mmCIF file of C-alpha atoms in Angstrom:
data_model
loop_
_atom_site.group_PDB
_atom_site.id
_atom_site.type_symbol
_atom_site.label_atom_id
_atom_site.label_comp_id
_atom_site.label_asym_id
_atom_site.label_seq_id
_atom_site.Cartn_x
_atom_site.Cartn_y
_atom_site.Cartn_z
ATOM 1 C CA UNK A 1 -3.729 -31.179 1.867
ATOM 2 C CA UNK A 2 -7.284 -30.394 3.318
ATOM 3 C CA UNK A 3 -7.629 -26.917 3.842
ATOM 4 C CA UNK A 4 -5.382 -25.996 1.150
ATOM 5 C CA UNK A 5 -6.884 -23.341 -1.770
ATOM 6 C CA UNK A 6 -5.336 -22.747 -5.441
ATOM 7 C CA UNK A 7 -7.048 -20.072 -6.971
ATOM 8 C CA UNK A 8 -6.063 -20.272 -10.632
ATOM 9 C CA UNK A 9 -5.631 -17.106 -13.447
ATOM 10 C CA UNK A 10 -7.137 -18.333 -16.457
ATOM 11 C CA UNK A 11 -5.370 -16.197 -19.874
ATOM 12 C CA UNK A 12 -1.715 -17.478 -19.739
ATOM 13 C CA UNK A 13 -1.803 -19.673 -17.359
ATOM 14 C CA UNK A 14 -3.504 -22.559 -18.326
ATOM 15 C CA UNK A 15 -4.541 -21.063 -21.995
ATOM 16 C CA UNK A 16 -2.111 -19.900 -24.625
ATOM 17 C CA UNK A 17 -4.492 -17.436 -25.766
ATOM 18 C CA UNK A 18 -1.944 -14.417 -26.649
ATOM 19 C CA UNK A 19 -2.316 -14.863 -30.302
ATOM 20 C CA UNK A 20 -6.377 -14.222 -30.254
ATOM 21 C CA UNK A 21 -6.466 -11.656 -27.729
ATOM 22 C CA UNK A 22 -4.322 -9.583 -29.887
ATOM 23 C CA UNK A 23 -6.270 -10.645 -33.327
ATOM 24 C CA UNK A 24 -9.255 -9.002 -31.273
ATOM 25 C CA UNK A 25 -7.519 -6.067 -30.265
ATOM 26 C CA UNK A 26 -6.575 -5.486 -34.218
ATOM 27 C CA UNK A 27 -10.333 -5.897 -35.202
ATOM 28 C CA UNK A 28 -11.063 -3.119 -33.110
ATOM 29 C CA UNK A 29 -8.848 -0.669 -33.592
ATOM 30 C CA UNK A 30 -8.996 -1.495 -37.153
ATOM 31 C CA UNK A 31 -13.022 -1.078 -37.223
ATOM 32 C CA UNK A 32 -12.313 2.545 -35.580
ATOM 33 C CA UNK A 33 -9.774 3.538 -38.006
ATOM 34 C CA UNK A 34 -6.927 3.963 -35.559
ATOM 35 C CA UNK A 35 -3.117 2.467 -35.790
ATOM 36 C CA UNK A 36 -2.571 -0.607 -34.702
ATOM 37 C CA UNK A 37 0.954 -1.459 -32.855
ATOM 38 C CA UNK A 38 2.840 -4.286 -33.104
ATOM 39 C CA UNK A 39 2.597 -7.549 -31.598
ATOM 40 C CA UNK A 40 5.305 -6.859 -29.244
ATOM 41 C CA UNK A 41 3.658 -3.377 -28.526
ATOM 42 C CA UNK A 42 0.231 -5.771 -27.864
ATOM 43 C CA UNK A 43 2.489 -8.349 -25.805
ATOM 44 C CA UNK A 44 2.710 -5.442 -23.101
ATOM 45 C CA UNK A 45 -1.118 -5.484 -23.198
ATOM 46 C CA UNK A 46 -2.008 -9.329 -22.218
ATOM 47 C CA UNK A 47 -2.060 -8.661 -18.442
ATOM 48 C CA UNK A 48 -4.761 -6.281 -16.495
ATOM 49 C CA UNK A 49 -8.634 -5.418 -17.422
ATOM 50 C CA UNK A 50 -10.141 -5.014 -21.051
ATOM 51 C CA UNK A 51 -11.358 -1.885 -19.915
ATOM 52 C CA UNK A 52 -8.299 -0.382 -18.654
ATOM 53 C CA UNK A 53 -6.726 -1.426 -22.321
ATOM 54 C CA UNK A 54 -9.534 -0.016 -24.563
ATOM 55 C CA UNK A 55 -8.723 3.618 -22.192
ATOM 56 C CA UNK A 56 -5.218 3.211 -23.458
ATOM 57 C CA UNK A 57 -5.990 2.877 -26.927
ATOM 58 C CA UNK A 58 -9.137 4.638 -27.216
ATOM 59 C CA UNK A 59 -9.082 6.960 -24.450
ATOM 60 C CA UNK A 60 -13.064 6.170 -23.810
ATOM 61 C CA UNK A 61 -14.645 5.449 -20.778
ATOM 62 C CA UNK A 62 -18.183 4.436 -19.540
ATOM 63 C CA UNK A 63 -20.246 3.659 -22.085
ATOM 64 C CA UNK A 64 -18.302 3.842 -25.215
ATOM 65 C CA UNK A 65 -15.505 1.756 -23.605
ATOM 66 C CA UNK A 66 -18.438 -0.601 -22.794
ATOM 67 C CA UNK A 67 -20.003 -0.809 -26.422
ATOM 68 C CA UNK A 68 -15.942 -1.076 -27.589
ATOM 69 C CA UNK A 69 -15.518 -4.621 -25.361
ATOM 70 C CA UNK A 70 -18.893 -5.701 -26.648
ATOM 71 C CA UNK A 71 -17.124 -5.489 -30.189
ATOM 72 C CA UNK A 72 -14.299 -7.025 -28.731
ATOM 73 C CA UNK A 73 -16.019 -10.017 -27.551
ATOM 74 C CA UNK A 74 -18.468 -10.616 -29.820
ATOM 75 C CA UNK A 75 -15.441 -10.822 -32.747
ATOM 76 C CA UNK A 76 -13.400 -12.930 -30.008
ATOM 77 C CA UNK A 77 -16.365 -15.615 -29.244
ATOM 78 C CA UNK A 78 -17.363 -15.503 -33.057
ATOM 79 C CA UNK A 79 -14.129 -15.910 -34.552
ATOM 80 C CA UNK A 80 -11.138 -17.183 -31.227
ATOM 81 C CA UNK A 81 -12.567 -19.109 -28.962
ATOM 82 C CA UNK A 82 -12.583 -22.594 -30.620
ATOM 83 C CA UNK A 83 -8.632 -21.929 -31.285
ATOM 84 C CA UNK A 84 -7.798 -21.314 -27.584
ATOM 85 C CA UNK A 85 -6.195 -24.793 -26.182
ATOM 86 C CA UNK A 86 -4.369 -25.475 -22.761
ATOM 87 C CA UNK A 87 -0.885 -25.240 -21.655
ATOM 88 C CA UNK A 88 0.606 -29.148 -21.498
ATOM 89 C CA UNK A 89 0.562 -30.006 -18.671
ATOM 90 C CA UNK A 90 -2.648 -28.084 -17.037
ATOM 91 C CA UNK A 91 -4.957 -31.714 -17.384
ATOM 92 C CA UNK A 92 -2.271 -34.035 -15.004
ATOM 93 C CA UNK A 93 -1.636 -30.521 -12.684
ATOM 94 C CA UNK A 94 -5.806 -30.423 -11.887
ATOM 95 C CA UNK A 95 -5.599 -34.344 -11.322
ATOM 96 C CA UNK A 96 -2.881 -34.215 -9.056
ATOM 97 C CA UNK A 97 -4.010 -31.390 -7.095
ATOM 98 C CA UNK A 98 -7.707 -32.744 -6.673
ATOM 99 C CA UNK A 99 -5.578 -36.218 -5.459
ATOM 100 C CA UNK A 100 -3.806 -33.902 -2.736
ATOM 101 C CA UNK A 101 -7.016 -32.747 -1.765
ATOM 102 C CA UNK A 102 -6.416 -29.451 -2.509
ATOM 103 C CA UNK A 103 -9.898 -27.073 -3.303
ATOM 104 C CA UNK A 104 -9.508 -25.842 -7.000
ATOM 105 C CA UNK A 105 -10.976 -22.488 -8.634
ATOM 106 C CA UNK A 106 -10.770 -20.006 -10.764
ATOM 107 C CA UNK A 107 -10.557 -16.094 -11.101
ATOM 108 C CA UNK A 108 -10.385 -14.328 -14.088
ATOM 109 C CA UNK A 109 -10.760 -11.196 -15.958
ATOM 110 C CA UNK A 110 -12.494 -13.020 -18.675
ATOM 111 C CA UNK A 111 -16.275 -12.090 -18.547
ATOM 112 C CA UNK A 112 -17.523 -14.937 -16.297
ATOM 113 C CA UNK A 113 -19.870 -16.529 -18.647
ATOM 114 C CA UNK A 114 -17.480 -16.976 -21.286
ATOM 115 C CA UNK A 115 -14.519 -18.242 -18.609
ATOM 116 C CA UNK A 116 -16.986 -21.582 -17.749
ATOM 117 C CA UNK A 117 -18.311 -21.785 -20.991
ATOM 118 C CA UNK A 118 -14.469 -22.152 -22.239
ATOM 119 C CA UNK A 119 -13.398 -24.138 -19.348
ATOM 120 C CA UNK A 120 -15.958 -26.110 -20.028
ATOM 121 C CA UNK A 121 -15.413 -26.830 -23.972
ATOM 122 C CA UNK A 122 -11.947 -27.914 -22.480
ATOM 123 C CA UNK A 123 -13.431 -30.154 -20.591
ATOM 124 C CA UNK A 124 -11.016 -28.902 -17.337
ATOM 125 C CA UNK A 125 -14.565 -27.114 -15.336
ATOM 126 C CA UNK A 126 -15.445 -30.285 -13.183
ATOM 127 C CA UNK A 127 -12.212 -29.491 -11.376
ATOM 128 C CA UNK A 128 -13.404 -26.081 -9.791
ATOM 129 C CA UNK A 129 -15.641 -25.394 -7.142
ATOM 130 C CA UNK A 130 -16.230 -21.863 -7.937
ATOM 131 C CA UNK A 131 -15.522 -20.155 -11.564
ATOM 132 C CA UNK A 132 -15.430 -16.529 -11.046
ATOM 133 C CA UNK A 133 -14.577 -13.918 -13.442
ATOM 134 C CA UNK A 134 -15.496 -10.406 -14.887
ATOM 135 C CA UNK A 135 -18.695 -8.693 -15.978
ATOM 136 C CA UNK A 136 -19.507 -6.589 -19.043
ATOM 137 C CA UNK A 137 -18.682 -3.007 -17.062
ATOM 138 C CA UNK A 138 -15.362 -4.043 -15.707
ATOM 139 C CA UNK A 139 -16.185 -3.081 -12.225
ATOM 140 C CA UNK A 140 -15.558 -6.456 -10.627
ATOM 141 C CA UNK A 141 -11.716 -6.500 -9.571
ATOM 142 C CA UNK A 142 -9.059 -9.757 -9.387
ATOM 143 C CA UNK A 143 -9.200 -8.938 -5.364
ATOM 144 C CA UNK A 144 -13.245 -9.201 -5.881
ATOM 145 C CA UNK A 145 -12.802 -12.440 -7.000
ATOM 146 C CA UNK A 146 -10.089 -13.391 -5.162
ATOM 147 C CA UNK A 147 -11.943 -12.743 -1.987
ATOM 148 C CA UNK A 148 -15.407 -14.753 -3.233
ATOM 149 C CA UNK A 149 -13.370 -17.594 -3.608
ATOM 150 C CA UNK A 150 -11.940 -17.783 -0.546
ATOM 151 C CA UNK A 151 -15.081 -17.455 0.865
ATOM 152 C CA UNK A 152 -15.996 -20.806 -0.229
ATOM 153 C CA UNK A 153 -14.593 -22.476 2.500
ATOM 154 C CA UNK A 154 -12.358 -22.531 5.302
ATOM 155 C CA UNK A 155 -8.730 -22.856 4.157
ATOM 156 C CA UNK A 156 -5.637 -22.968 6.244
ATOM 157 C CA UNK A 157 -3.531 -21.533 3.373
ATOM 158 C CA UNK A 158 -4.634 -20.010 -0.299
ATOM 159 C CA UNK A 159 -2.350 -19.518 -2.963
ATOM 160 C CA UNK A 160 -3.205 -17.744 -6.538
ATOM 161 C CA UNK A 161 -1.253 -18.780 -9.399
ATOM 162 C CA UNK A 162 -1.352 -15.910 -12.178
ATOM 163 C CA UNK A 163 1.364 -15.090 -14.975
ATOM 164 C CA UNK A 164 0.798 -11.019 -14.224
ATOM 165 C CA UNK A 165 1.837 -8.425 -12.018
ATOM 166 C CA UNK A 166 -2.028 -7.420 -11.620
ATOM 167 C CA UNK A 167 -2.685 -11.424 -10.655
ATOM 168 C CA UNK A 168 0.285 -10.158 -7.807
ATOM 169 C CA UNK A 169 -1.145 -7.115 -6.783
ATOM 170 C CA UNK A 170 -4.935 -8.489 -6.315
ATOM 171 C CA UNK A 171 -3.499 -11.402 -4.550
ATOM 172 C CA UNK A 172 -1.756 -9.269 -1.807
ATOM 173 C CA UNK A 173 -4.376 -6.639 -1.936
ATOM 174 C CA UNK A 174 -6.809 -10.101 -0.722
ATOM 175 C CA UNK A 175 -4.083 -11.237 1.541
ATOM 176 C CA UNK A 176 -3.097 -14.563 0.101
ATOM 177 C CA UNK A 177 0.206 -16.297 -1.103
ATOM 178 C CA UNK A 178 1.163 -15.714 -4.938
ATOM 179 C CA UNK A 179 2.762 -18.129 -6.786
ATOM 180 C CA UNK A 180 3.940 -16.908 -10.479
ATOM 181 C CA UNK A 181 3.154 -18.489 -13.645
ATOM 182 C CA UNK A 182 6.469 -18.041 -15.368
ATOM 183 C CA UNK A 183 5.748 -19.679 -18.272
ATOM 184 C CA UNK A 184 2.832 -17.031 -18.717
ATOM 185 C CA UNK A 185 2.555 -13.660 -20.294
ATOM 186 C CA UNK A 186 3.601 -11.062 -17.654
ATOM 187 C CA UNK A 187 6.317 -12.502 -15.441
ATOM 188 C CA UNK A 188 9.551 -14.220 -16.913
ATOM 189 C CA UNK A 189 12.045 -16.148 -14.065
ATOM 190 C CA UNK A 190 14.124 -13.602 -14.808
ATOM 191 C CA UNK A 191 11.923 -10.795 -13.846
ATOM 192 C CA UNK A 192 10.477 -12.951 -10.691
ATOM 193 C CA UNK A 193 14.085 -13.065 -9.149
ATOM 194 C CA UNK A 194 14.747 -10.144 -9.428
ATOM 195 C CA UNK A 195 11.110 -8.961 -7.375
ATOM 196 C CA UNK A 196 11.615 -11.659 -4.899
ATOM 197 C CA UNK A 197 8.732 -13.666 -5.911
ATOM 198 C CA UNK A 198 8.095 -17.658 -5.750
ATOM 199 C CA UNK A 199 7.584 -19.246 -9.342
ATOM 200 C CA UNK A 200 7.438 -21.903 -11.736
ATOM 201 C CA UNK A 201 8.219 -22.781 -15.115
ATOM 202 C CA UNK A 202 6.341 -25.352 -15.927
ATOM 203 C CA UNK A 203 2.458 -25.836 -15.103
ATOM 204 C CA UNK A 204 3.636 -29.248 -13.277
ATOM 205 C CA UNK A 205 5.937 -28.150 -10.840
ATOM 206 C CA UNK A 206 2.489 -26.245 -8.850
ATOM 207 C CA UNK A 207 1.469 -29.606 -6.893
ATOM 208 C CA UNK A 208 5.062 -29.514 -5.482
ATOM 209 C CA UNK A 209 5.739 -26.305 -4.491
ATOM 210 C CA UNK A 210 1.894 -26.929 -2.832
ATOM 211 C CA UNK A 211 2.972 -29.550 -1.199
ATOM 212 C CA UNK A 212 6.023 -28.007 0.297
ATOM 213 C CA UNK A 213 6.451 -25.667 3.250
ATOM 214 C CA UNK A 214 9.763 -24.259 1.766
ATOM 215 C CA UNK A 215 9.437 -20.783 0.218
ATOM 216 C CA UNK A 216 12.006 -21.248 -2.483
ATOM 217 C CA UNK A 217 10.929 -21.231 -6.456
ATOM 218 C CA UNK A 218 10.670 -24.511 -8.094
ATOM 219 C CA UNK A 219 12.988 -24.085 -10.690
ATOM 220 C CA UNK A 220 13.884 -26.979 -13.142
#
């Protein structure tokens, strides 16, 4: 599988970190004194940019949206990140992808420094050539990413696996394969039928459908 590329999303798709991210987003609306929604209002909020999420429940931009995800990530870091754990599954998936042969790394929206420092408490980063994710202003895009990673190499066929329809777009704006996480946050079977799009269910069924040349969803 030389010449093959899986470029990986990192929040709900090999972390179940749904229940943090919206404990963070309550300490900050609750510090500014504004309602919070529910956790199924919040559930519609797991895929996309911090940034873009602090505009729709703030309405800032700039540098008050910037001194908002400060907030954000200092109460995450301080009081989340030691309760974020992997999928099952995501430890055997990285092994038997690295015994394809297949070039592993990441792209997240996760400021970058925090992204390896967590992969790395999880003891998953020795898998990953590259680790690239956002920084503090938001302006680095999925495609951004997408594209640095590819450029790592040369790679006869790249495939990003992401649980959200932004993970989609950046992937097509980039021009590579997408492979849904349906087990994720942002893209239930249901919902990838219906748009046509390849997926899993489980984390472990990704070395097959990379090892195949058929284009229909592994499905179990």
């Amino acid at each position: 599988m030389s010449g093959t590329l899986v470029i990986w999303d990192l929040d709900g798709t090999f972390t179940d970190s749904r229940p943090w991210i919206i404990e963070s987003y309550r300490h900050i609306l609750g510090l500014a004194g504004l309602p919070v929604p529910s956790d199924e209002v919040f559930s519609t909020m797991m895929c996309g940019s911090l940034h873009d999420h602090i505009h729709t429940m703030f309405g800032k931009h700039g540098k008050e949206a910037d001194e908002i995800a400060l907030e954000y990530r200092r109460y995450y870091a301080e009081n989340c990140f030691l309760k974020v754990e992997l999928f099952d599954g995501v430890r055997e998936t990285l092994e038997e992808l690295d015994g394809m042969g297949v070039t592993q790394v990441v792209a997240t929206m996760k400021l970058e420094s925090a992204a390896v420092e967590l992969l790395d408490r999880l003891e998953v980063s020795g898998h990953f050539v590259t680790i690239r994710g956002g920084d503090p202003s938001g302006k680095v895009t999925k495609a951004d990413m997408i594209r640095a990673c590819v450029s790592t190499g040369e790679y006869s066929r790249v495939v990003m696996v992401g649980d959200c329809p932004s993970d989609m777009r950046a992937a097509r704006e980039a021009g590579v394969e997408f492979l849904a996480a349906a087990f994720g946050y942002g893209y239930p079977a249901e919902r990838c039928r219906s748009e046509g799009l390849d997926f899993v269910e489980d984390i472990r069924d990704v070395p097959g459908f990379i090892g195949s040349n058929c284009s229909e969803p592994l499905v179990k």
